[in-house]
Amino acid sequence: MYDSIVIGCGFAGAVVARELAEKKKRVLIIDSRSHIGGNCYDRKDEYGILIHQYGPHIFHTNSERVYRYLSRFTEWYPFRHEVVGKIGEKELPIPFNLNTLEMVYGERAPELEKKLISSFGEGARVPILELMNHPDDELQEIAQYVYENIFLKYTMKQWGKSPKEIDPAVSGRVPVLLSRDNRYFQDRFQGIPLHGYTEIFQKMLDHDGIDIRLNCQGTDVLSLDPEGDVKVWFEGNPFHGDVIFTGALDEFFGCRYGRLPYRSLDFHFEHYEKPFYQSHAVVNYTVSEEFTRITEFKYLSGQLDMEDTTIVKEYPKAYSGSEGEIPYYAINNPENDALFEKYKALVVQIPGFYLLGRLAEYKYYNIDAIVERALDLAERV
Ligand code: UDP
């Protein structure tokens, strides 16, 4: 009775489900959790503060198409996201930019600024690993400072490895920025959904053509053809429609080639009977502590008049696959990517079986990239 089955109810799955339903398909979307929204799920805590249950999600994009699409389902709280790194008593703007340079180098800053700009150009976004390779001694000195004070310890916590040992694209997400823009993202459009992310999902999935099933694993409803033909079965019968799979592919196949490595996180929420806990929505602990960052939610939700506050500390860890643990980040390197390709080979032969999203594609996507890919996929299906 369904034309399409969507596994996973985060942005990837929800956008595809909506788009297919609008094309008159009958869609079933399932999720293993008890709620919609995937890792973007947010809710009011017992104190009435809107928290992001799975860590801070700040929407930003240069894509007008994505911004317009999501704006069908929400208005925006125009949040200006600035992050500081807590280094001793100092709070330095991150990404490291020309303001940070001035705070660190004082009188030497104007000369250093000239040198940086003549090497890379005004407004350039320079990956730290690239700056470290610059032949000039003074630029190397800056690079070393940034590496040691912004990247090394944070990355060791987050990934269990140094920035030099992980995919360079990861540290490249937070470049050295040759401007005085203290924002974390420079994208054209940015903000937080005015009434939260969960409401976007409620609206997106509120369509006659969509059925939602929660607390349901992909393997509860889907199985591969027992005869070995490359067909998918839905609840015990051959299924000829489309399957859009956004979950962890290794787990769908019982980890038959071994587990795909992911990083996970423990979130420790704390509530304080005072108006504010810290100076910014997100403070990164780049040289100390076991957690990577603290998020104070009232900045994100705009609940600035409340007299108390809720924060969350993020403690990274390896993903082991045990009950209740969540795989947040793919660990892209040649070995893991090759393992992923082995799993992918199991499904590329299945007609109408599509992989989409951070987990299913084993990639580090932002929300906007996922939405864009979901829109493209829905056009192709
Ligand atoms: N990073 C860092 N120090 C920082 C911020 C980021 O070392 O203060 C590195 C770290 O390796 C992190 C990566 O840059 O995993 C990407 O950071 P981003 O803020 O994009 O991570 P996300 O918010 O997606 O977890």
PDB file of N, CA, C and O and ligand atoms in Angstrom, residues 94 150-151 154-155 158-159 166 170-171 173-174 184 284 286 293 329 358 364, ligand 1:
ATOM      1  N   ILE A  94      36.294  32.716  18.004  1.00  0.00           N
ATOM      2  CA  ILE A  94      36.549  31.576  17.106  1.00  0.00           C
ATOM      3  C   ILE A  94      35.507  31.634  15.996  1.00  0.00           C
ATOM      4  O   ILE A  94      34.339  31.820  16.300  1.00  0.00           O
ATOM      5  N   ILE A 150      43.663  26.551  19.781  1.00  0.00           N
ATOM      6  CA  ILE A 150      42.289  26.390  19.304  1.00  0.00           C
ATOM      7  C   ILE A 150      42.018  24.930  18.901  1.00  0.00           C
ATOM      8  O   ILE A 150      40.948  24.387  19.185  1.00  0.00           O
ATOM      9  N   PHE A 151      42.967  24.315  18.224  1.00  0.00           N
ATOM     10  CA  PHE A 151      42.652  23.042  17.563  1.00  0.00           C
ATOM     11  C   PHE A 151      43.102  21.777  18.288  1.00  0.00           C
ATOM     12  O   PHE A 151      42.384  20.774  18.285  1.00  0.00           O
ATOM     13  N   TYR A 154      41.049  20.470  21.616  1.00  0.00           N
ATOM     14  CA  TYR A 154      39.632  20.292  21.263  1.00  0.00           C
ATOM     15  C   TYR A 154      39.481  19.084  20.336  1.00  0.00           C
ATOM     16  O   TYR A 154      38.593  18.241  20.512  1.00  0.00           O
ATOM     17  N   THR A 155      40.360  19.005  19.339  1.00  0.00           N
ATOM     18  CA  THR A 155      40.265  17.912  18.366  1.00  0.00           C
ATOM     19  C   THR A 155      40.630  16.573  19.002  1.00  0.00           C
ATOM     20  O   THR A 155      40.015  15.543  18.696  1.00  0.00           O
ATOM     21  N   GLN A 158      37.530  15.647  20.721  1.00  0.00           N
ATOM     22  CA  GLN A 158      36.408  15.354  19.820  1.00  0.00           C
ATOM     23  C   GLN A 158      36.612  14.070  19.024  1.00  0.00           C
ATOM     24  O   GLN A 158      35.695  13.301  18.811  1.00  0.00           O
ATOM     25  N   TRP A 159      37.864  13.865  18.571  1.00  0.00           N
ATOM     26  CA  TRP A 159      38.119  12.757  17.635  1.00  0.00           C
ATOM     27  C   TRP A 159      39.068  11.695  18.188  1.00  0.00           C
ATOM     28  O   TRP A 159      39.287  10.664  17.546  1.00  0.00           O
ATOM     29  N   ILE A 166      43.558  13.561  11.323  1.00  0.00           N
ATOM     30  CA  ILE A 166      42.187  13.348  10.835  1.00  0.00           C
ATOM     31  C   ILE A 166      42.010  13.993   9.461  1.00  0.00           C
ATOM     32  O   ILE A 166      42.887  14.740   9.002  1.00  0.00           O
ATOM     33  N   VAL A 170      37.932  18.392   8.145  1.00  0.00           N
ATOM     34  CA  VAL A 170      37.260  18.597   9.431  1.00  0.00           C
ATOM     35  C   VAL A 170      37.772  19.875  10.098  1.00  0.00           C
ATOM     36  O   VAL A 170      36.985  20.755  10.466  1.00  0.00           O
ATOM     37  N   SER A 171      39.092  20.015  10.239  1.00  0.00           N
ATOM     38  CA  SER A 171      39.601  21.263  10.833  1.00  0.00           C
ATOM     39  C   SER A 171      39.364  22.432   9.866  1.00  0.00           C
ATOM     40  O   SER A 171      39.220  23.582  10.293  1.00  0.00           O
ATOM     41  N   ARG A 173      36.733  23.136   8.440  1.00  0.00           N
ATOM     42  CA  ARG A 173      35.408  23.726   8.679  1.00  0.00           C
ATOM     43  C   ARG A 173      35.502  25.016   9.484  1.00  0.00           C
ATOM     44  O   ARG A 173      34.613  25.852   9.441  1.00  0.00           O
ATOM     45  N   VAL A 174      36.587  25.124  10.272  1.00  0.00           N
ATOM     46  CA  VAL A 174      36.769  26.305  11.129  1.00  0.00           C
ATOM     47  C   VAL A 174      38.106  26.957  10.743  1.00  0.00           C
ATOM     48  O   VAL A 174      39.114  26.739  11.397  1.00  0.00           O
ATOM     49  N   TYR A 184      30.476  32.807  13.696  1.00  0.00           N
ATOM     50  CA  TYR A 184      31.027  31.461  13.481  1.00  0.00           C
ATOM     51  C   TYR A 184      30.840  31.034  12.026  1.00  0.00           C
ATOM     52  O   TYR A 184      31.664  30.328  11.463  1.00  0.00           O
ATOM     53  N   ASN A 284      33.691  27.323  23.572  1.00  0.00           N
ATOM     54  CA  ASN A 284      34.542  26.152  23.330  1.00  0.00           C
ATOM     55  C   ASN A 284      35.661  26.101  24.354  1.00  0.00           C
ATOM     56  O   ASN A 284      36.285  27.135  24.658  1.00  0.00           O
ATOM     57  N   THR A 286      39.042  24.964  24.561  1.00  0.00           N
ATOM     58  CA  THR A 286      40.025  24.526  23.574  1.00  0.00           C
ATOM     59  C   THR A 286      41.360  24.107  24.175  1.00  0.00           C
ATOM     60  O   THR A 286      42.182  23.542  23.469  1.00  0.00           O
ATOM     61  N   ARG A 293      32.635  21.641  24.601  1.00  0.00           N
ATOM     62  CA  ARG A 293      31.995  22.958  24.594  1.00  0.00           C
ATOM     63  C   ARG A 293      30.783  22.954  25.508  1.00  0.00           C
ATOM     64  O   ARG A 293      30.236  21.901  25.836  1.00  0.00           O
ATOM     65  N   TYR A 329      29.026  11.321  14.318  1.00  0.00           N
ATOM     66  CA  TYR A 329      29.967  11.765  13.283  1.00  0.00           C
ATOM     67  C   TYR A 329      30.631  10.557  12.630  1.00  0.00           C
ATOM     68  O   TYR A 329      31.191   9.707  13.325  1.00  0.00           O
ATOM     69  N   ARG A 358      23.856  11.965   6.673  1.00  0.00           N
ATOM     70  CA  ARG A 358      25.112  11.806   7.405  1.00  0.00           C
ATOM     71  C   ARG A 358      25.467  10.353   7.669  1.00  0.00           C
ATOM     72  O   ARG A 358      26.593   9.928   7.483  1.00  0.00           O
ATOM     73  N   TYR A 364      30.136  13.977   6.653  1.00  0.00           N
ATOM     74  CA  TYR A 364      29.947  15.053   7.622  1.00  0.00           C
ATOM     75  C   TYR A 364      29.180  16.190   6.951  1.00  0.00           C
ATOM     76  O   TYR A 364      29.774  17.139   6.467  1.00  0.00           O
TER      77      TYR A 364
HETATM   78  N1  UDP B   1      37.652  22.593  16.096  1.00  0.00           N
HETATM   79  C1  UDP B   1      38.629  22.810  17.032  1.00  0.00           C
HETATM   80  N2  UDP B   1      38.476  23.832  17.930  1.00  0.00           N
HETATM   81  C2  UDP B   1      37.396  24.618  17.942  1.00  0.00           C
HETATM   82  C3  UDP B   1      36.385  24.399  16.996  1.00  0.00           C
HETATM   83  C4  UDP B   1      36.537  23.371  16.086  1.00  0.00           C
HETATM   84  O1  UDP B   1      39.632  22.093  17.068  1.00  0.00           O
HETATM   85  O2  UDP B   1      37.315  25.530  18.788  1.00  0.00           O
HETATM   86  C5  UDP B   1      37.847  21.496  15.122  1.00  0.00           C
HETATM   87  C6  UDP B   1      37.434  20.150  15.718  1.00  0.00           C
HETATM   88  O3  UDP B   1      38.248  19.151  15.153  1.00  0.00           O
HETATM   89  C7  UDP B   1      36.007  20.035  15.245  1.00  0.00           C
HETATM   90  C8  UDP B   1      36.100  20.629  13.845  1.00  0.00           C
HETATM   91  O4  UDP B   1      37.039  21.710  13.994  1.00  0.00           O
HETATM   92  O5  UDP B   1      35.568  18.682  15.213  1.00  0.00           O
HETATM   93  C9  UDP B   1      34.820  21.115  13.259  1.00  0.00           C
HETATM   94  O6  UDP B   1      34.195  22.019  14.153  1.00  0.00           O
HETATM   95  P1  UDP B   1      32.633  22.337  14.069  1.00  0.00           P
HETATM   96  O7  UDP B   1      32.356  23.463  14.992  1.00  0.00           O
HETATM   97  O8  UDP B   1      32.253  22.495  12.649  1.00  0.00           O
HETATM   98  O9  UDP B   1      32.007  20.979  14.662  1.00  0.00           O
HETATM   99  P2  UDP B   1      30.481  20.554  14.921  1.00  0.00           P
HETATM  100  O10 UDP B   1      29.727  21.758  15.419  1.00  0.00           O
HETATM  101  O11 UDP B   1      29.974  20.025  13.618  1.00  0.00           O
HETATM  102  O12 UDP B   1      30.630  19.489  15.963  1.00  0.00           O
END
